[in-house]
Amino acid sequence: MMAVTNGVIHASSREPLFSFGVIADVQYADIPDGRSFLGVPRYYRHSISVLQRAVSRWNKQHNIKFSINFGDIIDGYCPKDKSLWAVQKVLDEFEKFDGPTYHMFGNHCLYNLPRSKLVSLLKMPANSDRAYYDFSPCPEYRFVVLDAYDLSAVGWSHDHPVTADAMKLLDEKNPNTDKNSPDGLVGVDRRFVMFNGAVGKEQLSWLNNVLRDASAHQQNVIMFSHLPMDPGSASPAALMWNYDEVMAIVWQYNCVKACFAGHDHKGGHSVDSHGIHHRTLEAALECPPGTSAFGHIEVYPDKLLLVGSDKMADTEMRFKP
């Protein structure tokens, strides 16, 4: 299911409970424009202008309670002696927003800086190098931010047990010498590449507890992850390694209404077998100069309304009764 073309969706006649801003995959770097592995143009210096326009728009609306950044704050091609400077430069733009910003890891973040440093820089409300957390913006809603690189071959030191576990999984699932290549892998098995990751066992247990508690309090839950978790909303090679395990927990409850992600830059929208919306957001990085991809989401008791700008498609997400 594709997102609705911009301009079709207009503001609801009802007042939302609250609204929040969204932007994904800024991937800023002070380097010349380039292309993805698929040949799609990438505008490394311009992407920060997209963020600047997003913050300006959110501030002018006066009703954007907070914003969510979906990771990949800078690009893997950023010179490593400039990684800290580049992250701070992007964070300085988020600081100009009138409300708080909630961040998550993307693979490009982890190519540049260690997890513990990023948790501190991104001011994640988590312990040590844990990068998953939840918060409640109003009594009716619980927001859950996942760490999609909890189990990953990037972000942990080479001799860390997590790195060893991740490489073992990749060796089992991906016969290619280059573990970033999905060549020869079929269907959703194409997700077993090094630039993806998984939610670890401890985080899965935590998620189950959060959803149980939200259900007990009759809260609607919205989930956020850098990596998509439904094959209908993204390319197979962009999916979380264990999206099936995560969704098996989610489907035990009726509280989760939507899952948002970045990573797959073209964006996408699907509704899974349990009526949960999955919306992958279009990337700021791939906006030619003068264009943008960001938006805000209006939250109602029975639906979400993504109001996008330019290359980010409007999407109405009505909840299953």
PDB file of C-alpha atoms in Angstrom:
ATOM      1  CA  MET A   1       0.000   0.000   0.000  1.00  0.00           C
ATOM      2  CA  MET A   2       1.475   3.322  -1.023  1.00  0.00           C
ATOM      3  CA  ALA A   3       1.187   6.543   0.914  1.00  0.00           C
ATOM      4  CA  VAL A   4      -1.239   9.144  -0.346  1.00  0.00           C
ATOM      5  CA  THR A   5       0.060  11.842  -2.675  1.00  0.00           C
ATOM      6  CA  ASN A   6       0.677  15.217  -1.061  1.00  0.00           C
ATOM      7  CA  GLY A   7      -2.229  17.591  -1.075  1.00  0.00           C
ATOM      8  CA  VAL A   8      -4.935  14.914  -0.873  1.00  0.00           C
ATOM      9  CA  ILE A   9      -4.993  14.874   2.907  1.00  0.00           C
ATOM     10  CA  HIS A  10      -5.911  18.057   4.715  1.00  0.00           C
ATOM     11  CA  ALA A  11      -6.041  18.900   8.383  1.00  0.00           C
ATOM     12  CA  SER A  12      -8.886  17.205  10.216  1.00  0.00           C
ATOM     13  CA  SER A  13     -11.840  19.251  11.355  1.00  0.00           C
ATOM     14  CA  ARG A  14     -11.223  17.874  14.858  1.00  0.00           C
ATOM     15  CA  GLU A  15      -8.380  19.096  17.017  1.00  0.00           C
ATOM     16  CA  PRO A  16      -5.669  16.446  17.497  1.00  0.00           C
ATOM     17  CA  LEU A  17      -4.658  15.341  20.976  1.00  0.00           C
ATOM     18  CA  PHE A  18      -1.150  16.535  20.020  1.00  0.00           C
ATOM     19  CA  SER A  19       1.204  16.701  17.043  1.00  0.00           C
ATOM     20  CA  PHE A  20       4.884  15.815  16.625  1.00  0.00           C
ATOM     21  CA  GLY A  21       7.504  16.355  13.928  1.00  0.00           C
ATOM     22  CA  VAL A  22       9.289  13.611  11.980  1.00  0.00           C
ATOM     23  CA  ILE A  23      12.426  13.498   9.850  1.00  0.00           C
ATOM     24  CA  ALA A  24      14.545  10.540   8.716  1.00  0.00           C
ATOM     25  CA  ASP A  25      17.997   9.846   7.325  1.00  0.00           C
ATOM     26  CA  VAL A  26      19.556  13.306   7.221  1.00  0.00           C
ATOM     27  CA  GLN A  27      22.979  11.653   6.699  1.00  0.00           C
ATOM     28  CA  TYR A  28      24.768  14.980   6.586  1.00  0.00           C
ATOM     29  CA  ALA A  29      28.427  15.109   5.530  1.00  0.00           C
ATOM     30  CA  ASP A  30      30.587  17.992   4.346  1.00  0.00           C
ATOM     31  CA  ILE A  31      31.467  16.177   1.117  1.00  0.00           C
ATOM     32  CA  PRO A  32      30.389  16.471  -2.544  1.00  0.00           C
ATOM     33  CA  ASP A  33      27.128  14.891  -3.665  1.00  0.00           C
ATOM     34  CA  GLY A  34      27.251  11.191  -4.488  1.00  0.00           C
ATOM     35  CA  ARG A  35      25.064   8.191  -5.215  1.00  0.00           C
ATOM     36  CA  SER A  36      23.762   5.165  -3.339  1.00  0.00           C
ATOM     37  CA  PHE A  37      24.791   1.628  -4.262  1.00  0.00           C
ATOM     38  CA  LEU A  38      21.678   1.612  -6.436  1.00  0.00           C
ATOM     39  CA  GLY A  39      22.693   4.817  -8.205  1.00  0.00           C
ATOM     40  CA  VAL A  40      20.215   7.150  -6.467  1.00  0.00           C
ATOM     41  CA  PRO A  41      21.635  10.694  -6.055  1.00  0.00           C
ATOM     42  CA  ARG A  42      22.542  11.735  -2.509  1.00  0.00           C
ATOM     43  CA  TYR A  43      22.883  15.362  -1.467  1.00  0.00           C
ATOM     44  CA  TYR A  44      25.170  15.256   1.567  1.00  0.00           C
ATOM     45  CA  ARG A  45      25.544  18.990   2.176  1.00  0.00           C
ATOM     46  CA  HIS A  46      21.982  19.938   1.253  1.00  0.00           C
ATOM     47  CA  SER A  47      20.394  17.523   3.724  1.00  0.00           C
ATOM     48  CA  ILE A  48      21.051  19.849   6.647  1.00  0.00           C
ATOM     49  CA  SER A  49      19.024  22.505   4.796  1.00  0.00           C
ATOM     50  CA  VAL A  50      16.092  20.061   4.785  1.00  0.00           C
ATOM     51  CA  LEU A  51      16.427  19.784   8.565  1.00  0.00           C
ATOM     52  CA  GLN A  52      16.613  23.582   8.898  1.00  0.00           C
ATOM     53  CA  ARG A  53      13.380  23.938   6.930  1.00  0.00           C
ATOM     54  CA  ALA A  54      11.758  21.236   9.068  1.00  0.00           C
ATOM     55  CA  VAL A  55      12.655  22.984  12.331  1.00  0.00           C
ATOM     56  CA  SER A  56      11.509  26.349  10.971  1.00  0.00           C
ATOM     57  CA  ARG A  57       8.166  24.888   9.875  1.00  0.00           C
ATOM     58  CA  TRP A  58       7.606  23.073  13.173  1.00  0.00           C
ATOM     59  CA  ASN A  59       8.351  26.217  15.173  1.00  0.00           C
ATOM     60  CA  LYS A  60       5.998  28.326  13.051  1.00  0.00           C
ATOM     61  CA  GLN A  61       3.148  25.897  13.641  1.00  0.00           C
ATOM     62  CA  HIS A  62       3.326  26.479  17.423  1.00  0.00           C
ATOM     63  CA  ASN A  63       1.637  23.138  18.148  1.00  0.00           C
ATOM     64  CA  ILE A  64       4.407  20.592  17.523  1.00  0.00           C
ATOM     65  CA  LYS A  65       4.974  19.063  20.954  1.00  0.00           C
ATOM     66  CA  PHE A  66       8.248  17.255  20.119  1.00  0.00           C
ATOM     67  CA  SER A  67      10.095  15.802  17.162  1.00  0.00           C
ATOM     68  CA  ILE A  68      11.436  12.344  16.367  1.00  0.00           C
ATOM     69  CA  ASN A  69      14.621  11.791  14.381  1.00  0.00           C
ATOM     70  CA  PHE A  70      14.807   8.325  12.849  1.00  0.00           C
ATOM     71  CA  GLY A  71      18.590   7.942  12.891  1.00  0.00           C
ATOM     72  CA  ASP A  72      21.465   8.189  10.428  1.00  0.00           C
ATOM     73  CA  ILE A  73      22.140  11.709  11.598  1.00  0.00           C
ATOM     74  CA  ILE A  74      25.392  11.793   9.555  1.00  0.00           C
ATOM     75  CA  ASP A  75      26.690   9.634   6.710  1.00  0.00           C
ATOM     76  CA  GLY A  76      29.179   6.783   6.726  1.00  0.00           C
ATOM     77  CA  TYR A  77      31.284   8.653   4.158  1.00  0.00           C
ATOM     78  CA  CYS A  78      31.796  11.521   6.599  1.00  0.00           C
ATOM     79  CA  PRO A  79      35.570  11.823   7.244  1.00  0.00           C
ATOM     80  CA  LYS A  80      36.097  10.126  10.602  1.00  0.00           C
ATOM     81  CA  ASP A  81      38.139  13.025  11.970  1.00  0.00           C
ATOM     82  CA  LYS A  82      35.010  15.152  11.401  1.00  0.00           C
ATOM     83  CA  SER A  83      32.415  12.718  12.797  1.00  0.00           C
ATOM     84  CA  LEU A  84      31.979  14.454  16.142  1.00  0.00           C
ATOM     85  CA  TRP A  85      31.920  17.890  14.498  1.00  0.00           C
ATOM     86  CA  ALA A  86      29.292  16.749  11.955  1.00  0.00           C
ATOM     87  CA  VAL A  87      27.028  15.175  14.589  1.00  0.00           C
ATOM     88  CA  GLN A  88      27.225  18.327  16.694  1.00  0.00           C
ATOM     89  CA  LYS A  89      26.472  20.492  13.650  1.00  0.00           C
ATOM     90  CA  VAL A  90      23.267  18.557  12.990  1.00  0.00           C
ATOM     91  CA  LEU A  91      22.322  18.496  16.677  1.00  0.00           C
ATOM     92  CA  ASP A  92      22.761  22.279  16.793  1.00  0.00           C
ATOM     93  CA  GLU A  93      19.972  22.510  14.197  1.00  0.00           C
ATOM     94  CA  PHE A  94      17.692  20.236  16.244  1.00  0.00           C
ATOM     95  CA  GLU A  95      18.430  22.446  19.273  1.00  0.00           C
ATOM     96  CA  LYS A  96      16.755  25.357  17.440  1.00  0.00           C
ATOM     97  CA  PHE A  97      13.450  23.481  17.653  1.00  0.00           C
ATOM     98  CA  ASP A  98      11.191  24.791  20.412  1.00  0.00           C
ATOM     99  CA  GLY A  99      10.555  21.323  21.871  1.00  0.00           C
ATOM    100  CA  PRO A 100      12.528  18.176  22.687  1.00  0.00           C
ATOM    101  CA  THR A 101      13.789  15.773  20.019  1.00  0.00           C
ATOM    102  CA  TYR A 102      13.855  12.004  20.538  1.00  0.00           C
ATOM    103  CA  HIS A 103      16.612  10.177  18.659  1.00  0.00           C
ATOM    104  CA  MET A 104      17.454   6.609  17.684  1.00  0.00           C
ATOM    105  CA  PHE A 105      20.494   4.898  16.191  1.00  0.00           C
ATOM    106  CA  GLY A 106      20.960   4.217  12.516  1.00  0.00           C
ATOM    107  CA  ASN A 107      23.783   2.221  10.963  1.00  0.00           C
ATOM    108  CA  HIS A 108      25.472   5.381   9.648  1.00  0.00           C
ATOM    109  CA  CYS A 109      25.573   6.837  13.172  1.00  0.00           C
ATOM    110  CA  LEU A 110      27.411   3.720  14.313  1.00  0.00           C
ATOM    111  CA  TYR A 111      29.894   3.832  11.412  1.00  0.00           C
ATOM    112  CA  ASN A 112      31.065   7.144  12.873  1.00  0.00           C
ATOM    113  CA  LEU A 113      30.954   6.987  16.667  1.00  0.00           C
ATOM    114  CA  PRO A 114      30.685   4.336  19.405  1.00  0.00           C
ATOM    115  CA  ARG A 115      27.322   3.617  20.983  1.00  0.00           C
ATOM    116  CA  SER A 116      28.180   5.042  24.403  1.00  0.00           C
ATOM    117  CA  LYS A 117      29.241   8.353  22.857  1.00  0.00           C
ATOM    118  CA  LEU A 118      26.067   8.545  20.763  1.00  0.00           C
ATOM    119  CA  VAL A 119      23.765   7.783  23.724  1.00  0.00           C
ATOM    120  CA  SER A 120      25.326  10.755  25.502  1.00  0.00           C
ATOM    121  CA  LEU A 121      25.349  13.121  22.501  1.00  0.00           C
ATOM    122  CA  LEU A 122      21.776  12.258  21.537  1.00  0.00           C
ATOM    123  CA  LYS A 123      20.637  12.622  25.167  1.00  0.00           C
ATOM    124  CA  MET A 124      18.774   9.331  25.044  1.00  0.00           C
ATOM    125  CA  PRO A 125      16.728   8.679  28.199  1.00  0.00           C
ATOM    126  CA  ALA A 126      18.398   5.289  28.622  1.00  0.00           C
ATOM    127  CA  ASN A 127      20.987   3.633  30.846  1.00  0.00           C
ATOM    128  CA  SER A 128      24.644   3.117  29.808  1.00  0.00           C
ATOM    129  CA  ASP A 129      24.782   2.263  26.095  1.00  0.00           C
ATOM    130  CA  ARG A 130      21.168   1.086  25.984  1.00  0.00           C
ATOM    131  CA  ALA A 131      19.337   2.945  23.231  1.00  0.00           C
ATOM    132  CA  TYR A 132      15.726   1.807  23.641  1.00  0.00           C
ATOM    133  CA  TYR A 133      13.156   3.584  25.753  1.00  0.00           C
ATOM    134  CA  ASP A 134       9.511   4.578  26.021  1.00  0.00           C
ATOM    135  CA  PHE A 135       7.612   7.698  26.986  1.00  0.00           C
ATOM    136  CA  SER A 136       4.003   8.818  27.272  1.00  0.00           C
ATOM    137  CA  PRO A 137       3.213  12.161  25.587  1.00  0.00           C
ATOM    138  CA  CYS A 138      -0.364  12.024  26.940  1.00  0.00           C
ATOM    139  CA  PRO A 139      -2.311   9.559  29.092  1.00  0.00           C
ATOM    140  CA  GLU A 140      -3.913   7.891  26.055  1.00  0.00           C
ATOM    141  CA  TYR A 141      -0.636   7.112  24.255  1.00  0.00           C
ATOM    142  CA  ARG A 142       2.680   5.323  24.836  1.00  0.00           C
ATOM    143  CA  PHE A 143       5.583   5.785  22.406  1.00  0.00           C
ATOM    144  CA  VAL A 144       8.206   3.048  22.137  1.00  0.00           C
ATOM    145  CA  VAL A 145      11.627   3.702  20.567  1.00  0.00           C
ATOM    146  CA  LEU A 146      13.525   0.532  19.635  1.00  0.00           C
ATOM    147  CA  ASP A 147      17.262  -0.002  19.260  1.00  0.00           C
ATOM    148  CA  ALA A 148      17.375  -1.844  15.933  1.00  0.00           C
ATOM    149  CA  TYR A 149      21.164  -2.352  16.251  1.00  0.00           C
ATOM    150  CA  ASP A 150      21.063  -3.973  19.676  1.00  0.00           C
ATOM    151  CA  LEU A 151      22.381  -7.122  17.961  1.00  0.00           C
ATOM    152  CA  SER A 152      24.637  -5.857  15.204  1.00  0.00           C
ATOM    153  CA  ALA A 153      28.032  -6.152  13.588  1.00  0.00           C
ATOM    154  CA  VAL A 154      28.385  -2.355  13.677  1.00  0.00           C
ATOM    155  CA  GLY A 155      28.623  -0.117  16.721  1.00  0.00           C
ATOM    156  CA  TRP A 156      30.168  -2.658  19.056  1.00  0.00           C
ATOM    157  CA  SER A 157      33.923  -3.216  19.326  1.00  0.00           C
ATOM    158  CA  HIS A 158      35.358  -5.994  17.124  1.00  0.00           C
ATOM    159  CA  ASP A 159      36.060  -8.187  20.159  1.00  0.00           C
ATOM    160  CA  HIS A 160      32.636  -7.634  21.790  1.00  0.00           C
ATOM    161  CA  PRO A 161      30.445 -10.754  22.238  1.00  0.00           C
ATOM    162  CA  VAL A 162      27.575  -8.996  20.448  1.00  0.00           C
ATOM    163  CA  THR A 163      29.752  -8.516  17.364  1.00  0.00           C
ATOM    164  CA  ALA A 164      30.661 -12.212  17.440  1.00  0.00           C
ATOM    165  CA  ASP A 165      26.983 -13.222  17.731  1.00  0.00           C
ATOM    166  CA  ALA A 166      26.014 -10.921  14.866  1.00  0.00           C
ATOM    167  CA  MET A 167      28.773 -12.223  12.591  1.00  0.00           C
ATOM    168  CA  LYS A 168      27.795 -15.809  13.426  1.00  0.00           C
ATOM    169  CA  LEU A 169      24.226 -15.054  12.338  1.00  0.00           C
ATOM    170  CA  LEU A 170      25.416 -13.378   9.126  1.00  0.00           C
ATOM    171  CA  ASP A 171      27.717 -16.315   8.329  1.00  0.00           C
ATOM    172  CA  GLU A 172      24.750 -18.677   8.727  1.00  0.00           C
ATOM    173  CA  LYS A 173      22.348 -16.590   6.651  1.00  0.00           C
ATOM    174  CA  ASN A 174      24.546 -14.851   4.061  1.00  0.00           C
ATOM    175  CA  PRO A 175      27.154 -16.853   2.079  1.00  0.00           C
ATOM    176  CA  ASN A 176      28.635 -13.740   0.427  1.00  0.00           C
ATOM    177  CA  THR A 177      32.175 -12.673   1.313  1.00  0.00           C
ATOM    178  CA  ASP A 178      30.892  -9.094   1.429  1.00  0.00           C
ATOM    179  CA  LYS A 179      28.302  -9.265   4.199  1.00  0.00           C
ATOM    180  CA  ASN A 180      26.802  -5.974   3.013  1.00  0.00           C
ATOM    181  CA  SER A 181      25.757  -7.709  -0.205  1.00  0.00           C
ATOM    182  CA  PRO A 182      22.380  -9.471  -0.500  1.00  0.00           C
ATOM    183  CA  ASP A 183      23.371 -11.052  -3.836  1.00  0.00           C
ATOM    184  CA  GLY A 184      21.878 -14.518  -4.192  1.00  0.00           C
ATOM    185  CA  LEU A 185      19.560 -14.109  -1.208  1.00  0.00           C
ATOM    186  CA  VAL A 186      15.870 -14.477  -2.015  1.00  0.00           C
ATOM    187  CA  GLY A 187      12.857 -12.576  -0.695  1.00  0.00           C
ATOM    188  CA  VAL A 188      12.964 -11.423   2.906  1.00  0.00           C
ATOM    189  CA  ASP A 189      16.217 -13.351   3.428  1.00  0.00           C
ATOM    190  CA  ARG A 190      17.841 -10.372   1.696  1.00  0.00           C
ATOM    191  CA  ARG A 191      17.627  -8.600   5.070  1.00  0.00           C
ATOM    192  CA  PHE A 192      20.611 -10.554   6.398  1.00  0.00           C
ATOM    193  CA  VAL A 193      23.245  -7.963   5.532  1.00  0.00           C
ATOM    194  CA  MET A 194      25.700  -6.141   7.761  1.00  0.00           C
ATOM    195  CA  PHE A 195      24.008  -2.740   7.485  1.00  0.00           C
ATOM    196  CA  ASN A 196      20.939  -4.112   9.279  1.00  0.00           C
ATOM    197  CA  GLY A 197      20.570  -5.419  12.813  1.00  0.00           C
ATOM    198  CA  ALA A 198      18.193  -6.911  15.359  1.00  0.00           C
ATOM    199  CA  VAL A 199      16.461  -6.351  18.673  1.00  0.00           C
ATOM    200  CA  GLY A 200      18.223  -8.401  21.351  1.00  0.00           C
ATOM    201  CA  LYS A 201      16.661 -10.815  23.850  1.00  0.00           C
ATOM    202  CA  GLU A 202      16.723  -8.402  26.794  1.00  0.00           C
ATOM    203  CA  GLN A 203      15.075  -5.705  24.685  1.00  0.00           C
ATOM    204  CA  LEU A 204      12.422  -8.174  23.470  1.00  0.00           C
ATOM    205  CA  SER A 205      11.569  -8.968  27.085  1.00  0.00           C
ATOM    206  CA  TRP A 206      11.458  -5.252  27.913  1.00  0.00           C
ATOM    207  CA  LEU A 207       9.148  -4.631  24.922  1.00  0.00           C
ATOM    208  CA  ASN A 208       6.783  -7.378  26.068  1.00  0.00           C
ATOM    209  CA  ASN A 209       6.596  -5.788  29.532  1.00  0.00           C
ATOM    210  CA  VAL A 210       5.973  -2.315  28.101  1.00  0.00           C
ATOM    211  CA  LEU A 211       3.170  -3.556  25.862  1.00  0.00           C
ATOM    212  CA  ARG A 212       1.598  -5.518  28.705  1.00  0.00           C
ATOM    213  CA  ASP A 213       1.641  -2.396  30.881  1.00  0.00           C
ATOM    214  CA  ALA A 214       0.254  -0.205  28.078  1.00  0.00           C
ATOM    215  CA  SER A 215      -2.555  -2.700  27.518  1.00  0.00           C
ATOM    216  CA  ALA A 216      -3.381  -2.685  31.214  1.00  0.00           C
ATOM    217  CA  HIS A 217      -3.626   1.112  31.087  1.00  0.00           C
ATOM    218  CA  GLN A 218      -5.636   1.025  27.828  1.00  0.00           C
ATOM    219  CA  GLN A 219      -3.024   3.071  25.999  1.00  0.00           C
ATOM    220  CA  ASN A 220      -2.503   3.173  22.250  1.00  0.00           C
ATOM    221  CA  VAL A 221       1.131   2.404  21.375  1.00  0.00           C
ATOM    222  CA  ILE A 222       3.150   3.837  18.496  1.00  0.00           C
ATOM    223  CA  MET A 223       6.514   2.172  17.789  1.00  0.00           C
ATOM    224  CA  PHE A 224       9.603   3.723  16.222  1.00  0.00           C
ATOM    225  CA  SER A 225      12.646   1.983  14.766  1.00  0.00           C
ATOM    226  CA  HIS A 226      15.362   2.909  12.301  1.00  0.00           C
ATOM    227  CA  LEU A 227      14.711  -0.416  10.565  1.00  0.00           C
ATOM    228  CA  PRO A 228      11.301  -1.296   9.047  1.00  0.00           C
ATOM    229  CA  MET A 229       9.404  -4.268  10.441  1.00  0.00           C
ATOM    230  CA  ASP A 230       6.936  -5.225   7.708  1.00  0.00           C
ATOM    231  CA  PRO A 231       7.847  -6.546   4.243  1.00  0.00           C
ATOM    232  CA  GLY A 232       5.046  -4.524   2.687  1.00  0.00           C
ATOM    233  CA  SER A 233       6.504  -1.208   3.822  1.00  0.00           C
ATOM    234  CA  ALA A 234      10.106  -1.545   2.626  1.00  0.00           C
ATOM    235  CA  SER A 235      12.548  -3.387   0.386  1.00  0.00           C
ATOM    236  CA  PRO A 236      13.485  -6.846   1.723  1.00  0.00           C
ATOM    237  CA  ALA A 237      17.141  -5.777   2.107  1.00  0.00           C
ATOM    238  CA  ALA A 238      16.099  -2.947   4.470  1.00  0.00           C
ATOM    239  CA  LEU A 239      14.191  -5.036   7.030  1.00  0.00           C
ATOM    240  CA  MET A 240      15.198  -5.674  10.629  1.00  0.00           C
ATOM    241  CA  TRP A 241      16.823  -9.124  10.992  1.00  0.00           C
ATOM    242  CA  ASN A 242      14.259 -10.318  13.535  1.00  0.00           C
ATOM    243  CA  TYR A 243      11.254  -8.218  12.601  1.00  0.00           C
ATOM    244  CA  ASP A 244       9.227 -11.447  12.816  1.00  0.00           C
ATOM    245  CA  GLU A 245      10.153 -11.949  16.480  1.00  0.00           C
ATOM    246  CA  VAL A 246       9.313  -8.354  17.326  1.00  0.00           C
ATOM    247  CA  MET A 247       5.956  -8.508  15.559  1.00  0.00           C
ATOM    248  CA  ALA A 248       5.121 -11.852  17.194  1.00  0.00           C
ATOM    249  CA  ILE A 249       5.286 -10.025  20.536  1.00  0.00           C
ATOM    250  CA  VAL A 250       3.381  -7.017  19.202  1.00  0.00           C
ATOM    251  CA  TRP A 251       0.591  -9.223  17.838  1.00  0.00           C
ATOM    252  CA  GLN A 252      -0.024 -10.725  21.296  1.00  0.00           C
ATOM    253  CA  TYR A 253      -1.564  -7.393  22.242  1.00  0.00           C
ATOM    254  CA  ASN A 254      -4.082  -5.041  20.644  1.00  0.00           C
ATOM    255  CA  CYS A 255      -2.442  -1.831  21.772  1.00  0.00           C
ATOM    256  CA  VAL A 256       0.071  -1.161  18.952  1.00  0.00           C
ATOM    257  CA  LYS A 257      -1.523   0.938  16.225  1.00  0.00           C
ATOM    258  CA  ALA A 258       1.418   1.952  14.028  1.00  0.00           C
ATOM    259  CA  CYS A 259       5.139   1.348  13.481  1.00  0.00           C
ATOM    260  CA  PHE A 260       7.330   4.036  11.911  1.00  0.00           C
ATOM    261  CA  ALA A 261      10.815   3.582  10.437  1.00  0.00           C
ATOM    262  CA  GLY A 262      13.489   5.154   8.260  1.00  0.00           C
ATOM    263  CA  HIS A 263      16.449   3.439   6.512  1.00  0.00           C
ATOM    264  CA  ASP A 264      14.697   2.574   3.220  1.00  0.00           C
ATOM    265  CA  HIS A 265      14.985   6.000   1.639  1.00  0.00           C
ATOM    266  CA  LYS A 266      12.156   5.743  -0.891  1.00  0.00           C
ATOM    267  CA  GLY A 267       9.563   5.305   1.873  1.00  0.00           C
ATOM    268  CA  GLY A 268       6.517   3.057   1.997  1.00  0.00           C
ATOM    269  CA  HIS A 269       3.248   2.206   3.757  1.00  0.00           C
ATOM    270  CA  SER A 270       1.517  -1.064   4.528  1.00  0.00           C
ATOM    271  CA  VAL A 271      -1.088  -2.478   6.885  1.00  0.00           C
ATOM    272  CA  ASP A 272      -0.204  -5.879   8.306  1.00  0.00           C
ATOM    273  CA  SER A 273      -2.427  -8.893   8.960  1.00  0.00           C
ATOM    274  CA  HIS A 274      -3.366  -7.528  12.384  1.00  0.00           C
ATOM    275  CA  GLY A 275      -4.373  -4.087  11.112  1.00  0.00           C
ATOM    276  CA  ILE A 276      -1.196  -2.314  12.251  1.00  0.00           C
ATOM    277  CA  HIS A 277       0.090   0.464  10.004  1.00  0.00           C
ATOM    278  CA  HIS A 278       3.765   0.428   8.980  1.00  0.00           C
ATOM    279  CA  ARG A 279       5.083   3.698   7.563  1.00  0.00           C
ATOM    280  CA  THR A 280       8.671   3.992   6.334  1.00  0.00           C
ATOM    281  CA  LEU A 281       9.604   7.649   5.952  1.00  0.00           C
ATOM    282  CA  GLU A 282      11.226   9.212   2.893  1.00  0.00           C
ATOM    283  CA  ALA A 283      14.836  10.335   3.430  1.00  0.00           C
ATOM    284  CA  ALA A 284      16.024  13.931   3.781  1.00  0.00           C
ATOM    285  CA  LEU A 285      19.330  12.883   2.180  1.00  0.00           C
ATOM    286  CA  GLU A 286      17.850  12.212  -1.244  1.00  0.00           C
ATOM    287  CA  CYS A 287      16.124  15.582  -1.664  1.00  0.00           C
ATOM    288  CA  PRO A 288      17.613  17.650  -4.512  1.00  0.00           C
ATOM    289  CA  PRO A 289      18.396  21.269  -3.589  1.00  0.00           C
ATOM    290  CA  GLY A 290      15.205  23.221  -3.037  1.00  0.00           C
ATOM    291  CA  THR A 291      13.151  20.149  -2.093  1.00  0.00           C
ATOM    292  CA  SER A 292      12.393  18.597   1.300  1.00  0.00           C
ATOM    293  CA  ALA A 293      11.234  15.463   3.082  1.00  0.00           C
ATOM    294  CA  PHE A 294       9.884  15.948   6.586  1.00  0.00           C
ATOM    295  CA  GLY A 295       6.487  16.190   8.182  1.00  0.00           C
ATOM    296  CA  HIS A 296       4.393  16.211  11.292  1.00  0.00           C
ATOM    297  CA  ILE A 297       1.952  13.663  12.634  1.00  0.00           C
ATOM    298  CA  GLU A 298      -1.388  14.669  14.103  1.00  0.00           C
ATOM    299  CA  VAL A 299      -2.488  12.210  16.782  1.00  0.00           C
ATOM    300  CA  TYR A 300      -6.197  11.491  17.309  1.00  0.00           C
ATOM    301  CA  PRO A 301      -7.938   8.877  19.475  1.00  0.00           C
ATOM    302  CA  ASP A 302      -8.737   6.745  16.403  1.00  0.00           C
ATOM    303  CA  LYS A 303      -6.108   7.622  13.780  1.00  0.00           C
ATOM    304  CA  LEU A 304      -2.809   9.247  12.879  1.00  0.00           C
ATOM    305  CA  LEU A 305      -2.449  11.830  10.133  1.00  0.00           C
ATOM    306  CA  LEU A 306       1.017  12.286   8.615  1.00  0.00           C
ATOM    307  CA  VAL A 307       1.150  15.672   6.926  1.00  0.00           C
ATOM    308  CA  GLY A 308       4.225  15.598   4.720  1.00  0.00           C
ATOM    309  CA  SER A 309       6.155  18.286   2.926  1.00  0.00           C
ATOM    310  CA  ASP A 310       7.176  17.885  -0.691  1.00  0.00           C
ATOM    311  CA  LYS A 311       8.816  14.433  -1.073  1.00  0.00           C
ATOM    312  CA  MET A 312       7.287  13.017   2.143  1.00  0.00           C
ATOM    313  CA  ALA A 313       3.863  11.677   1.232  1.00  0.00           C
ATOM    314  CA  ASP A 314       0.761  12.460   3.276  1.00  0.00           C
ATOM    315  CA  THR A 315      -0.683   9.363   4.938  1.00  0.00           C
ATOM    316  CA  GLU A 316      -3.887   8.790   6.885  1.00  0.00           C
ATOM    317  CA  MET A 317      -3.678   5.825   9.246  1.00  0.00           C
ATOM    318  CA  ARG A 318      -7.036   4.839  10.689  1.00  0.00           C
ATOM    319  CA  PHE A 319      -6.931   2.324  13.510  1.00  0.00           C
ATOM    320  CA  LYS A 320      -8.572  -1.056  13.262  1.00  0.00           C
ATOM    321  CA  PRO A 321     -11.699  -1.022  15.512  1.00  0.00           C
TER     322      PRO A 321
END
